[in-house]
């Protein structure tokens, strides 16, 4: 049998039952569309979360006070008998691979400027924060490199807070009162938006030592260390651990690397995407059952035709190939239609809900089509084998 | 011609039985859809019930006072952790007891410290609180007694330990009555917590509970992390919240610098989120019902063309269009109902298996999802067979009979 005849035979039977072909393909198509759309949303969310994290840079290590083995986060943030101090942060600056060290304290207080007041988040930070966290100053300057234990009372505003307190006036050089203490504004940050629920624009940055004083605490929330990108993270963690152990006498702190966090997050999100795709895949399974059903019917209908071809000398494997080919083409058409539907809905979603991150990597598109074809072959096997095993004599008599 | 309903169902039944392979496949397709919806929504419902139960175990009629307040409405992560210049103090906590709508008040400080006894040490969570905490959180004691009912500012050197700490540090020996060093202070162990306690936020097994004043000394701070307030009754939650906000504003020089969240509020939020998730997941699974519907339409179309002669005969015998339509619709109805019933059985078995495998997760398929999935399955089946049935009804009896 020639390839041309082969294609002709399979093709004509598909064209002859147009409605049937369309409906069967539609079954697979809906399944593929669901899978493509859901994985696109999953991948979009994945990328969105990763970009939220990596916008601060990837060469970051966070150090928190306190240490627990069972909990994800340490309760030491709220209180610890062995605090992390500003001096600890200073000591870390001595390490050779360290580019920037930022001590962090966070709190909530009322900020007053003229006759406007607003309760907002206060960040106590170090002068190296903009470079370590890749944040940019919009106007003025960030906190200067003062004596870290006795810095001047200077403040930098987040963009939203500046808007709320000063509207369109120039805030630089003005004075604000944070919980009764006066600070001079020396800069305004560029808008950064919400990061994992923390609004980084509705904030004011003051020197860490001042914040500790303001909130009457003796431990920092966190020390962020940015290391040089050509140094291995294990060496960095090791160096930090040795320095702090030398100062504290024991390991009473927790070190988290950005890499670890990204790994954990990435794997969680992958599992989620996979689970959602699997739920969408149920439709695909039903679509595959549709192919099995229709192919079974087709084999029944065309028994005499099969008998004739066999009588003319077609081998079993050729019959098998004929029906398998038909099932595969059905699935492939469905897959293509499904891809079109899925991508269409995805771009529609992008238009209607711009805040929902949707992203379809090309590899998914290819994989979905491959999946459809494979499903077609698998669901074609049973009916095709039945067709191939027909006894030509019996089959011809069927008419 | 008159058709008896018995005849009609028998006709449909025979038609289905005539092609067992194809009927079975369609049943499976329908059943997969229904079963998927039932199992997935039961998972979602299980998660919802689990969270509700967790919240209920927090205590009832609970208000949580958090220091700090953000101008933008609602709770965000930055109010959940963070310091305020004017802290919540023990006196604040005491002042909150002075209302008819408040039953109990427990101040809370949290931190981590080294716990040492008999040469073994462990870094664990230290919870500073008061006598009332046990009743508010509905915890059970395994041995000994809970913190004594004394003034809040009395730093008694006693502690109650979680069962895990007990096992790690005291192993098989008696723990009650022994000394435990927490940081640089010594505490007498007076009780061991029961084993049930695992609730949101704190793992009671791995916690040491000490009087709040002792914790403040240990961590060298005078602020409180939270204040838990239990209202007298459900209806007293509103007045209690108002009272807490008013009292603290008065005490804090007319500045409203605390956030008060109610347990109901938080629970409602979680409920909404999990319900939305359940609906979304169920909806995605329900797409497969649509696919099954397409399959039914397809097969019915084939059946109509295969049974042309039969239809022609029926029509020649005087069957009206409407009767032929009903005949095919009944067949579809029978098919999708059987499929849905099969799917429901498989789905319920599936959720039973989940409950068996994860006893913590009460995975019961909610009634709305069960009924909805059956209704959707049957409606899709019937709707999808409308086109084939109409095609059959419109056949010209003469042409149909002459086909063969």
PDB file of N, CA, C and O in Angstrom, chain A residues 86-110:
ATOM      1  N   UNK A  86      23.092  46.051  66.208  1.00  0.00           N
ATOM      2  CA  UNK A  86      23.684  46.842  65.125  1.00  0.00           C
ATOM      3  C   UNK A  86      25.175  46.551  65.027  1.00  0.00           C
ATOM      4  O   UNK A  86      25.750  46.542  63.940  1.00  0.00           O
ATOM      5  N   UNK A  87      25.788  46.266  66.172  1.00  0.00           N
ATOM      6  CA  UNK A  87      27.218  45.927  66.159  1.00  0.00           C
ATOM      7  C   UNK A  87      27.451  44.630  65.379  1.00  0.00           C
ATOM      8  O   UNK A  87      28.464  44.495  64.699  1.00  0.00           O
ATOM      9  N   UNK A  88      26.511  43.684  65.512  1.00  0.00           N
ATOM     10  CA  UNK A  88      26.628  42.445  64.728  1.00  0.00           C
ATOM     11  C   UNK A  88      26.657  42.767  63.245  1.00  0.00           C
ATOM     12  O   UNK A  88      27.471  42.234  62.483  1.00  0.00           O
ATOM     13  N   UNK A  89      25.745  43.659  62.841  1.00  0.00           N
ATOM     14  CA  UNK A  89      25.680  44.038  61.432  1.00  0.00           C
ATOM     15  C   UNK A  89      27.000  44.676  61.000  1.00  0.00           C
ATOM     16  O   UNK A  89      27.518  44.392  59.911  1.00  0.00           O
ATOM     17  N   UNK A  90      27.551  45.516  61.867  1.00  0.00           N
ATOM     18  CA  UNK A  90      28.830  46.166  61.541  1.00  0.00           C
ATOM     19  C   UNK A  90      29.941  45.133  61.366  1.00  0.00           C
ATOM     20  O   UNK A  90      30.766  45.230  60.470  1.00  0.00           O
ATOM     21  N   UNK A  91      29.911  44.120  62.270  1.00  0.00           N
ATOM     22  CA  UNK A  91      30.950  43.094  62.220  1.00  0.00           C
ATOM     23  C   UNK A  91      30.903  42.339  60.896  1.00  0.00           C
ATOM     24  O   UNK A  91      31.940  41.950  60.349  1.00  0.00           O
ATOM     25  N   UNK A  92      29.711  42.121  60.369  1.00  0.00           N
ATOM     26  CA  UNK A  92      29.576  41.372  59.122  1.00  0.00           C
ATOM     27  C   UNK A  92      30.183  42.135  57.947  1.00  0.00           C
ATOM     28  O   UNK A  92      30.546  41.549  56.933  1.00  0.00           O
ATOM     29  N   UNK A  93      30.269  43.452  58.078  1.00  0.00           N
ATOM     30  CA  UNK A  93      30.843  44.253  56.994  1.00  0.00           C
ATOM     31  C   UNK A  93      32.314  43.925  56.777  1.00  0.00           C
ATOM     32  O   UNK A  93      32.854  44.179  55.701  1.00  0.00           O
ATOM     33  N   UNK A  94      32.948  43.362  57.803  1.00  0.00           N
ATOM     34  CA  UNK A  94      34.382  43.071  57.690  1.00  0.00           C
ATOM     35  C   UNK A  94      34.655  41.890  56.761  1.00  0.00           C
ATOM     36  O   UNK A  94      35.753  41.727  56.271  1.00  0.00           O
ATOM     37  N   UNK A  95      33.646  41.047  56.550  1.00  0.00           N
ATOM     38  CA  UNK A  95      33.860  39.852  55.729  1.00  0.00           C
ATOM     39  C   UNK A  95      34.204  40.261  54.303  1.00  0.00           C
ATOM     40  O   UNK A  95      33.646  41.212  53.754  1.00  0.00           O
ATOM     41  N   UNK A  96      35.113  39.475  53.687  1.00  0.00           N
ATOM     42  CA  UNK A  96      35.676  39.906  52.408  1.00  0.00           C
ATOM     43  C   UNK A  96      34.658  39.855  51.279  1.00  0.00           C
ATOM     44  O   UNK A  96      34.701  40.652  50.362  1.00  0.00           O
ATOM     45  N   UNK A  97      33.724  38.907  51.354  1.00  0.00           N
ATOM     46  CA  UNK A  97      32.819  38.735  50.211  1.00  0.00           C
ATOM     47  C   UNK A  97      31.562  39.589  50.313  1.00  0.00           C
ATOM     48  O   UNK A  97      30.699  39.538  49.449  1.00  0.00           O
ATOM     49  N   UNK A  98      31.447  40.359  51.385  1.00  0.00           N
ATOM     50  CA  UNK A  98      30.217  41.109  51.603  1.00  0.00           C
ATOM     51  C   UNK A  98      30.243  42.424  50.835  1.00  0.00           C
ATOM     52  O   UNK A  98      31.219  43.160  50.880  1.00  0.00           O
ATOM     53  N   UNK A  99      29.156  42.684  50.120  1.00  0.00           N
ATOM     54  CA  UNK A  99      29.059  43.955  49.404  1.00  0.00           C
ATOM     55  C   UNK A  99      28.276  44.987  50.203  1.00  0.00           C
ATOM     56  O   UNK A  99      28.609  46.155  50.200  1.00  0.00           O
ATOM     57  N   UNK A 100      27.216  44.535  50.827  1.00  0.00           N
ATOM     58  CA  UNK A 100      26.408  45.479  51.594  1.00  0.00           C
ATOM     59  C   UNK A 100      25.732  44.752  52.746  1.00  0.00           C
ATOM     60  O   UNK A 100      25.387  43.582  52.632  1.00  0.00           O
ATOM     61  N   UNK A 101      25.567  45.431  53.866  1.00  0.00           N
ATOM     62  CA  UNK A 101      24.878  44.876  55.018  1.00  0.00           C
ATOM     63  C   UNK A 101      23.791  45.862  55.428  1.00  0.00           C
ATOM     64  O   UNK A 101      24.063  47.051  55.585  1.00  0.00           O
ATOM     65  N   UNK A 102      22.556  45.353  55.553  1.00  0.00           N
ATOM     66  CA  UNK A 102      21.467  46.242  55.939  1.00  0.00           C
ATOM     67  C   UNK A 102      20.777  45.698  57.183  1.00  0.00           C
ATOM     68  O   UNK A 102      20.178  44.630  57.143  1.00  0.00           O
ATOM     69  N   UNK A 103      20.866  46.401  58.295  1.00  0.00           N
ATOM     70  CA  UNK A 103      20.084  46.004  59.472  1.00  0.00           C
ATOM     71  C   UNK A 103      18.644  46.456  59.283  1.00  0.00           C
ATOM     72  O   UNK A 103      18.405  47.496  58.668  1.00  0.00           O
ATOM     73  N   UNK A 104      17.700  45.656  59.766  1.00  0.00           N
ATOM     74  CA  UNK A 104      16.285  45.988  59.580  1.00  0.00           C
ATOM     75  C   UNK A 104      15.502  45.952  60.872  1.00  0.00           C
ATOM     76  O   UNK A 104      15.601  45.012  61.643  1.00  0.00           O
ATOM     77  N   UNK A 105      14.685  46.973  61.101  1.00  0.00           N
ATOM     78  CA  UNK A 105      13.700  46.964  62.169  1.00  0.00           C
ATOM     79  C   UNK A 105      12.423  47.465  61.539  1.00  0.00           C
ATOM     80  O   UNK A 105      12.453  48.366  60.701  1.00  0.00           O
ATOM     81  N   UNK A 106      11.313  46.856  61.916  1.00  0.00           N
ATOM     82  CA  UNK A 106      10.067  47.286  61.307  1.00  0.00           C
ATOM     83  C   UNK A 106       9.065  47.604  62.381  1.00  0.00           C
ATOM     84  O   UNK A 106       9.053  46.967  63.437  1.00  0.00           O
ATOM     85  N   UNK A 107       8.248  48.582  62.163  1.00  0.00           N
ATOM     86  CA  UNK A 107       7.232  48.916  63.150  1.00  0.00           C
ATOM     87  C   UNK A 107       6.168  49.797  62.566  1.00  0.00           C
ATOM     88  O   UNK A 107       6.139  50.046  61.368  1.00  0.00           O
ATOM     89  N   UNK A 108       5.295  50.248  63.424  1.00  0.00           N
ATOM     90  CA  UNK A 108       4.127  50.972  62.981  1.00  0.00           C
ATOM     91  C   UNK A 108       3.982  52.186  63.880  1.00  0.00           C
ATOM     92  O   UNK A 108       3.998  52.053  65.098  1.00  0.00           O
ATOM     93  N   UNK A 109       3.866  53.371  63.315  1.00  0.00           N
ATOM     94  CA  UNK A 109       3.749  54.562  64.156  1.00  0.00           C
ATOM     95  C   UNK A 109       3.034  55.654  63.388  1.00  0.00           C
ATOM     96  O   UNK A 109       2.823  55.552  62.184  1.00  0.00           O
ATOM     97  N   UNK A 110       2.692  56.705  64.116  1.00  0.00           N
ATOM     98  CA  UNK A 110       2.016  57.806  63.468  1.00  0.00           C
ATOM     99  C   UNK A 110       3.047  58.826  63.013  1.00  0.00           C
ATOM    100  O   UNK A 110       3.931  59.230  63.769  1.00  0.00           O
TER     101      UNK A 110
END
